Amino acid sequence: MVKFTPESVDYSLYLVTGRELLPAGKDYYESLEESLKGGVTVVQVREKTIDTGEFVEIARRTKEITDKYGVPLFINDRVDVCLAVGAAGLHVGQTDMPVDLARSLLPKDIIIGISVSSTKEAQAAVDSGLVDYVGIGAVWWTGSKDLKGKLCLGVDGVGEVLDVLAEGQKVSAKEVKSVAIGGIHLPNLPQLLHGSPSPKHLKGLDGVAVISDIVGSPEPENAARKLRAVLDSYHRARKDQAGLHAVFGFNLTGNSGYSKRNEKELLEAAAGLIAVVRESTPLAHQITNIVVANDSANATLAMGGSPIMASAEQEVGDLSKVISGLLINFGTIKDRAGMLVAGKAANVNKKPIVFDPVAVGATAFRRQTSKGK
Ligand SMILES: Cc1ncc(COP(=O)(O)OP(=O)(O)O)c(N)n1
Ligand SMILES: Cc1nc(C(=O)O)sc1CCOP(=O)(O)O
């Protein structure tokens, strides 16, 4: 059996169970197993109305399944159930058993998370020194829990809480991890992930916790997989940005400004960036204008990248799966169909696109093509 520590847990896709939200006829254990196949990384059993005996039995059977997938099991609210099934962690709310008491009753290595819905609650969680992660919510309205008239935090509110965690990390050296919760679904996930990094410290979320988006789906594996794809793309982008930050000394994720660099420092930074490109030899797909195509390919090679200048609509979709990024330049639109297929495929495959809409306002044809039509 895997032993989980606060540092080893992957919080990225945190499933909170909700048997009452299962589609008609869908079995809870079947749904759970499918969601784990789809990439859920933490499971919290949340039961609000059943007797203790039934709660323990559900948690025990849930743990058999999470163990099979090497995923930690957390229990909502109940210290006794947590102990009874040997769960990896406990999640409590602001009005549940106080964290210090729960810690004193549970084994030393239990992971404890607490819900926070304000910077004040986040500060208290950090100050206690007893909390491993916080559940920040509700981000948006949800039908899965009665929010009792509490205002939702929105993306900005999540960012403010993350700043409190970042400040806390500076003084205590303990990193309190974070997941956001409440009304999170596939269409609003990119907005939450990319919009919430804290305004001062650019600290991002470690994960998102969901009930209905996965549990309410007749195809939970598929639902989890789709959330996973967005999460993975976000974490990749953060890693890349951290690399650029390290090289250039400014951030690309927020507005906290550039640090001024002198010529020598900039040259060193550029050399560092070229080293990164040479190491990773990115495959740069370019559909560009006839004036520069040759130069662009040679410049890409000189930088250590690998250019591919394909533009036939029949192949650019397949290519999209293996490229590192796509450039579309409108200088001479000769391969309109290829541009449209490549652009759409890059979005599907979560590949970065540089779009250069040369003279887009000059003709109706260019305007229409720029809209992907
Ligand atoms: C990850 C996560 N975050 C927040 C909550 C909410 O917990 P709580 O405030 O205890 O409310 P209930 O879940 O008990 O209604 C959570 N369960 N998980
Ligand atoms: C259990 C829970 N706690 C919340 C909080 O704000 O603390 S919101 C919530 C429900 C989350 O469900 P869904 O993903 O279906 O919106």
Coordinates of C-alpha atoms and ligand atoms in Angstrom, one line a residue:
M1 CA 0.0 0.0 0.0
V2 CA 1.4 3.5 -1.0
K3 CA 2.1 5.8 1.9
F4 CA 1.1 9.4 1.1
T5 CA 2.8 12.5 2.5
P6 CA 1.6 16.1 2.0
E7 CA 4.4 16.6 -0.5
S8 CA 3.8 13.4 -2.5
V9 CA 0.0 14.0 -3.1
D10 CA -0.9 15.1 -6.6
Y11 CA -3.8 17.5 -5.9
S12 CA -4.4 18.3 -9.6
L13 CA -7.7 16.6 -10.1
Y14 CA -9.4 16.1 -6.7
L15 CA -12.7 14.3 -6.8
V16 CA -15.3 14.8 -4.1
T17 CA -17.9 12.1 -4.1
G18 CA -21.6 12.8 -4.4
R19 CA -23.7 9.7 -4.8
E20 CA -26.9 11.8 -5.0
L21 CA -25.6 13.3 -8.2
L22 CA -25.0 10.0 -10.1
P23 CA -27.0 9.7 -13.3
A24 CA -30.0 7.3 -13.0
G25 CA -28.9 3.7 -13.0
K26 CA -25.1 4.5 -12.6
D27 CA -23.4 2.5 -9.9
Y28 CA -21.2 4.6 -7.5
Y29 CA -18.3 2.2 -7.5
E30 CA -18.3 1.8 -11.3
S31 CA -18.4 5.6 -11.7
L32 CA -15.6 6.0 -9.2
E33 CA -13.4 3.5 -11.0
E34 CA -14.1 5.1 -14.4
S35 CA -13.1 8.5 -13.0
L36 CA -9.8 7.1 -11.7
K37 CA -9.1 5.7 -15.1
G38 CA -9.7 9.2 -16.5
G39 CA -7.0 10.7 -14.3
V40 CA -8.5 11.6 -10.9
T41 CA -5.6 12.0 -8.5
V42 CA -7.4 12.4 -5.1
V43 CA -10.7 11.0 -3.9
Q44 CA -12.6 12.5 -0.9
V45 CA -15.6 10.5 0.3
R46 CA -18.3 13.0 1.3
E47 CA -21.5 11.7 2.9
K48 CA -23.9 14.0 4.6
T49 CA -27.0 11.9 5.5
I50 CA -26.1 8.3 6.1
D51 CA -25.4 6.4 9.3
T52 CA -21.9 5.8 10.5
G53 CA -21.9 2.1 9.7
E54 CA -22.8 2.7 6.1
F55 CA -20.3 5.6 5.8
V56 CA -17.5 3.2 7.0
E57 CA -18.5 0.5 4.6
I58 CA -18.6 2.9 1.6
A59 CA -15.3 4.4 2.6
R60 CA -13.7 1.0 3.0
R61 CA -14.9 -0.2 -0.4
T62 CA -13.9 3.1 -1.9
K63 CA -10.4 2.7 -0.5
E64 CA -10.0 -0.8 -2.1
I65 CA -10.6 0.9 -5.4
T66 CA -8.4 4.0 -4.8
D67 CA -5.6 1.7 -3.5
K68 CA -5.7 -0.2 -6.8
Y69 CA -5.0 3.1 -8.7
G70 CA -2.4 4.4 -6.2
V71 CA -4.6 7.4 -5.4
P72 CA -5.0 8.8 -1.8
L73 CA -8.4 8.6 -0.1
F74 CA -9.6 11.5 2.1
I75 CA -12.6 11.5 4.3
N76 CA -14.9 14.5 4.7
D77 CA -15.5 15.8 8.2
R78 CA -15.4 12.4 10.1
V79 CA -12.3 11.7 12.2
D80 CA -13.7 8.3 13.3
V81 CA -14.3 7.1 9.7
C82 CA -10.9 8.4 8.7
L83 CA -9.3 6.2 11.5
A84 CA -11.6 3.2 10.8
V85 CA -10.6 2.8 7.2
G86 CA -6.9 4.0 7.4
A87 CA -7.5 6.9 5.0
A88 CA -4.6 9.1 3.9
G89 CA -6.3 12.3 4.9
L90 CA -9.2 14.3 6.4
H91 CA -11.0 17.3 5.1
V92 CA -12.8 19.6 7.5
G93 CA -14.8 22.8 7.2
Q94 CA -14.7 25.9 9.3
T95 CA -17.4 24.7 11.6
D96 CA -16.3 21.0 11.9
M97 CA -13.9 19.6 14.4
P98 CA -11.0 22.1 15.0
V99 CA -7.9 21.0 13.2
D100 CA -5.7 20.9 16.4
L101 CA -8.2 18.5 18.0
A102 CA -8.4 16.4 14.8
R103 CA -4.6 16.3 14.6
S104 CA -4.4 15.1 18.2
L105 CA -6.7 12.2 17.5
L106 CA -5.2 11.1 14.2
P107 CA -1.9 9.4 13.4
K108 CA 1.0 11.9 12.9
D109 CA 1.3 11.5 9.2
I110 CA -2.4 12.1 8.3
I111 CA -2.9 14.8 5.7
I112 CA -5.4 17.5 6.8
G113 CA -7.2 20.0 4.6
I114 CA -9.6 22.8 5.6
S115 CA -12.1 24.8 3.6
V116 CA -11.4 28.5 3.3
S117 CA -13.7 31.2 1.8
S118 CA -11.8 34.3 2.6
T119 CA -8.2 35.6 3.0
K120 CA -8.9 35.8 6.8
E121 CA -9.7 32.1 7.0
A122 CA -6.7 31.3 4.7
Q123 CA -4.4 33.4 7.1
A124 CA -5.7 31.4 10.1
A125 CA -5.0 28.1 8.3
V126 CA -1.5 29.2 7.5
D127 CA -0.9 30.6 11.0
S128 CA -2.0 27.3 12.6
G129 CA 0.9 25.5 11.0
L130 CA -1.3 22.4 11.1
V131 CA -2.9 22.4 7.7
D132 CA -1.5 20.7 4.6
Y133 CA -3.9 22.1 2.0
V134 CA -6.9 24.4 1.7
G135 CA -10.0 24.0 -0.3
I136 CA -10.7 27.5 -1.6
G137 CA -14.4 28.1 -2.4
A138 CA -16.9 28.5 -3.6
V139 CA -15.4 29.8 -6.7
W140 CA -18.8 29.9 -8.5
W141 CA -22.4 29.0 -7.7
T142 CA -23.0 25.3 -7.4
G143 CA -26.0 23.1 -7.1
S144 CA -24.1 20.5 -5.3
K145 CA -24.0 22.3 -1.9
D146 CA -26.2 24.8 -0.1
L147 CA -23.9 27.9 0.1
K148 CA -26.3 29.5 2.6
G149 CA -26.2 32.9 0.9
K150 CA -22.4 33.1 1.0
L151 CA -20.9 35.2 -1.8
C152 CA -18.8 33.3 -4.3
L153 CA -15.1 34.2 -4.5
G154 CA -14.7 34.3 -8.3
V155 CA -11.4 33.9 -9.9
D156 CA -9.9 37.1 -8.4
G157 CA -11.0 36.0 -4.9
V158 CA -9.1 32.7 -5.4
G159 CA -6.0 34.7 -6.4
E160 CA -6.2 36.8 -3.2
V161 CA -6.2 33.7 -1.1
L162 CA -3.3 32.3 -3.0
D163 CA -1.3 35.4 -2.2
V164 CA -1.9 34.7 1.5
L165 CA -0.5 31.2 1.1
A166 CA 2.5 32.6 -0.8
E167 CA 3.2 35.1 1.9
G168 CA 2.9 32.3 4.5
Q169 CA 5.3 30.1 2.7
K170 CA 7.9 32.9 2.9
V171 CA 7.8 33.1 6.6
S172 CA 7.1 29.5 7.7
A173 CA 8.8 27.5 5.0
K174 CA 5.8 25.2 5.0
E175 CA 4.0 25.1 1.7
V176 CA 0.2 24.9 2.2
K177 CA -1.2 23.4 -1.0
S178 CA -4.4 24.5 -2.6
V179 CA -7.4 23.3 -4.6
A180 CA -10.3 25.5 -5.7
I181 CA -13.8 24.2 -5.4
G182 CA -17.4 25.1 -6.4
G183 CA -19.0 25.3 -9.8
I184 CA -15.9 24.2 -11.7
H185 CA -16.6 22.6 -15.1
L186 CA -14.7 22.0 -18.3
P187 CA -15.7 25.3 -20.0
N188 CA -14.7 27.6 -17.0
L189 CA -11.6 25.6 -16.0
P190 CA -9.1 27.4 -18.2
Q191 CA -10.4 30.8 -16.9
L192 CA -9.9 29.6 -13.4
L193 CA -6.4 28.2 -13.9
H194 CA -5.0 31.0 -15.9
G195 CA -6.8 33.8 -14.2
S196 CA -6.3 32.9 -10.5
P197 CA -2.5 33.0 -10.0
S198 CA -2.1 35.4 -7.2
P199 CA -1.6 39.1 -8.1
K200 CA 1.5 39.7 -6.0
H201 CA 3.3 36.4 -6.1
L202 CA 1.8 34.7 -9.1
K203 CA 1.2 31.5 -7.1
G204 CA -1.0 29.1 -8.9
L205 CA -3.5 26.5 -7.8
D206 CA -2.2 23.0 -7.1
G207 CA -5.5 21.5 -8.3
V208 CA -9.2 21.7 -8.6
A209 CA -11.9 19.8 -6.7
V210 CA -15.1 18.8 -8.4
I211 CA -18.2 16.8 -7.8
S212 CA -20.9 17.2 -10.4
D213 CA -18.7 17.6 -13.5
I214 CA -17.4 14.1 -13.0
V215 CA -20.0 12.4 -10.8
G216 CA -23.0 13.7 -12.7
S217 CA -21.6 12.5 -16.0
P218 CA -22.8 9.2 -17.6
E219 CA -19.2 8.9 -18.8
P220 CA -17.0 9.9 -15.9
E221 CA -13.8 8.6 -17.5
N222 CA -14.3 10.9 -20.4
A223 CA -15.3 13.8 -18.2
A224 CA -12.1 13.3 -16.0
R225 CA -10.0 12.9 -19.1
K226 CA -11.2 16.2 -20.6
L227 CA -10.5 18.1 -17.3
R228 CA -7.1 16.3 -17.2
A229 CA -6.1 17.6 -20.6
V230 CA -6.8 21.2 -19.6
L231 CA -4.9 20.7 -16.3
D232 CA -1.9 19.1 -17.9
S233 CA -1.7 21.9 -20.5
Y234 CA -1.9 24.5 -17.8
H235 CA 0.8 22.9 -15.7
R236 CA 3.0 22.5 -18.8
A237 CA 2.5 26.2 -19.6
R238 CA 3.5 27.2 -16.0
K239 CA 6.6 25.1 -16.3
D240 CA 7.6 26.8 -19.6
Q241 CA 6.9 30.2 -18.2
A242 CA 9.0 29.4 -15.1
G243 CA 11.8 28.5 -17.6
L244 CA 11.4 31.8 -19.4
H245 CA 11.3 33.7 -16.1
A246 CA 14.5 32.0 -15.0
V247 CA 16.2 33.0 -18.3
F248 CA 14.8 36.5 -18.8
G249 CA 14.1 37.6 -15.2
F250 CA 10.6 38.8 -15.9
N251 CA 7.3 37.1 -15.6
L252 CA 4.9 36.5 -18.5
T253 CA 1.9 35.6 -16.4
G254 CA 0.9 38.8 -14.7
N255 CA 1.5 42.5 -14.6
S256 CA 4.0 42.7 -11.8
G257 CA 6.5 44.2 -14.2
Y258 CA 9.8 43.8 -15.8
S259 CA 13.1 43.9 -14.0
K260 CA 15.4 46.2 -16.0
R261 CA 18.4 44.4 -17.5
N262 CA 21.5 45.8 -19.0
E263 CA 22.8 44.7 -22.4
K264 CA 25.2 42.1 -21.1
E265 CA 22.5 40.5 -18.9
L266 CA 20.0 40.4 -21.8
L267 CA 22.6 38.8 -24.1
E268 CA 23.3 36.1 -21.4
A269 CA 19.6 35.6 -21.0
A270 CA 19.1 35.2 -24.7
A271 CA 22.0 32.7 -24.8
G272 CA 20.3 30.8 -22.0
L273 CA 17.0 30.7 -24.0
I274 CA 18.8 29.4 -27.1
A275 CA 20.3 26.7 -24.9
V276 CA 16.8 25.7 -23.8
V277 CA 15.7 25.5 -27.5
R278 CA 18.8 23.5 -28.5
E279 CA 18.1 21.0 -25.7
S280 CA 14.5 20.5 -26.5
T281 CA 14.7 20.9 -30.4
P282 CA 11.0 22.0 -30.7
L283 CA 9.2 21.0 -33.9
A284 CA 8.0 24.4 -35.2
H285 CA 5.2 24.1 -37.7
Q286 CA 5.0 27.2 -39.9
I287 CA 2.5 28.2 -42.5
T288 CA 3.9 31.4 -43.5
N289 CA 4.2 33.8 -46.4
I290 CA 6.2 33.0 -49.5
V291 CA 8.5 36.0 -48.9
V292 CA 10.0 34.7 -45.7
A293 CA 9.3 30.9 -45.7
N294 CA 12.9 30.0 -46.6
D295 CA 14.5 32.5 -44.1
S296 CA 12.1 31.4 -41.4
A297 CA 13.0 27.7 -41.8
N298 CA 16.7 28.5 -41.8
A299 CA 16.4 30.8 -38.8
T300 CA 14.6 28.0 -36.9
L301 CA 17.4 25.6 -37.7
A302 CA 20.0 28.1 -36.7
M303 CA 18.3 28.5 -33.3
G304 CA 18.3 24.8 -32.7
G305 CA 14.7 24.1 -33.5
S306 CA 13.3 21.9 -36.2
P307 CA 11.1 23.6 -38.8
I308 CA 8.3 22.0 -40.8
M309 CA 6.6 24.2 -43.4
A310 CA 3.8 21.9 -44.4
S311 CA 0.5 23.5 -45.4
A312 CA -1.6 20.8 -47.1
E313 CA -5.0 20.5 -45.4
Q314 CA -4.7 16.7 -45.8
E315 CA -1.8 16.4 -43.4
V316 CA -1.6 19.3 -41.0
G317 CA -4.2 17.7 -38.7
D318 CA -2.0 14.6 -38.2
L319 CA 1.1 16.8 -37.9
S320 CA -0.6 18.7 -35.1
K321 CA -0.2 15.8 -32.7
V322 CA 3.6 15.9 -32.9
I323 CA 4.5 19.6 -33.2
S324 CA 5.6 21.8 -30.4
G325 CA 3.9 24.9 -31.7
L326 CA 2.3 26.5 -34.8
L327 CA 2.9 29.8 -36.6
I328 CA 0.3 31.1 -39.0
N329 CA 1.3 34.1 -41.0
F330 CA -1.2 35.8 -43.3
G331 CA 1.2 37.6 -45.6
T332 CA 0.2 35.6 -48.6
I333 CA -2.8 33.4 -47.9
K334 CA -2.2 30.6 -50.4
D335 CA -3.1 27.7 -48.2
R336 CA -6.3 28.9 -46.5
A337 CA -7.8 25.4 -45.9
G338 CA -4.5 24.2 -44.4
M339 CA -4.3 27.2 -42.1
L340 CA -7.9 26.6 -40.8
V341 CA -7.3 22.8 -40.3
A342 CA -3.9 23.4 -38.6
G343 CA -5.3 26.2 -36.3
K344 CA -8.3 24.2 -35.2
A345 CA -6.2 21.0 -34.7
A346 CA -3.6 23.0 -32.6
N347 CA -6.4 24.1 -30.3
V348 CA -7.7 20.6 -30.0
N349 CA -4.2 19.3 -29.2
K350 CA -3.5 22.2 -26.9
K351 CA -0.5 23.4 -28.9
P352 CA 0.6 27.0 -28.7
I353 CA -0.2 29.2 -31.7
V354 CA 1.5 32.4 -32.9
F355 CA -1.0 34.1 -35.3
D356 CA 0.4 36.9 -37.4
P357 CA -2.7 38.5 -39.1
V358 CA -0.8 40.5 -41.6
A359 CA -3.0 43.2 -43.2
V360 CA -6.0 41.6 -41.8
G361 CA -8.2 44.6 -42.3
A362 CA -7.2 45.0 -45.9
T363 CA -9.6 42.6 -47.5
A364 CA -12.9 40.8 -46.7
F365 CA -11.1 37.5 -47.5
R366 CA -8.4 38.1 -44.9
R367 CA -11.0 39.2 -42.3
Q368 CA -13.1 36.2 -42.8
T369 CA -10.1 33.8 -42.8
S370 CA -8.9 35.3 -39.5
K371 CA -12.3 34.4 -37.9
G372 CA -11.6 30.7 -38.9
K373 CA -14.5 30.7 -41.4
Ligands
LIG1 C1 -11.5 20.0 -1.2 C2 -12.7 20.5 -0.5 N1 -12.9 21.8 -0.3 C3 -13.9 22.2 0.4 C4 -14.9 21.3 0.9 C5 -16.1 21.8 1.7 O1 -16.0 21.3 3.0 P1 -16.9 21.8 4.2 O2 -16.7 23.2 4.3 O3 -16.6 20.9 5.3 O4 -18.3 21.5 3.6 P2 -18.9 20.1 3.4 O5 -18.2 19.4 2.3 O6 -18.8 19.4 4.7 O7 -20.3 20.4 3.0 C6 -14.7 20.0 0.6 N2 -15.5 19.0 1.0 N3 -13.6 19.6 -0.1
LIG2 C1 -18.5 20.4 -1.4 C2 -18.4 21.8 -1.8 N1 -17.7 22.7 -0.9 C3 -17.7 23.9 -1.5 C4 -17.1 25.1 -0.8 O1 -17.3 26.2 -1.3 O2 -16.5 24.9 0.2 S1 -18.5 24.0 -3.0 C5 -18.8 22.3 -2.9 C6 -19.6 21.6 -4.0 C7 -18.7 21.4 -5.2 O3 -19.5 20.7 -6.2 P1 -19.4 21.0 -7.7 O4 -18.1 20.6 -8.2 O5 -20.5 20.1 -8.3 O6 -19.8 22.4 -7.9

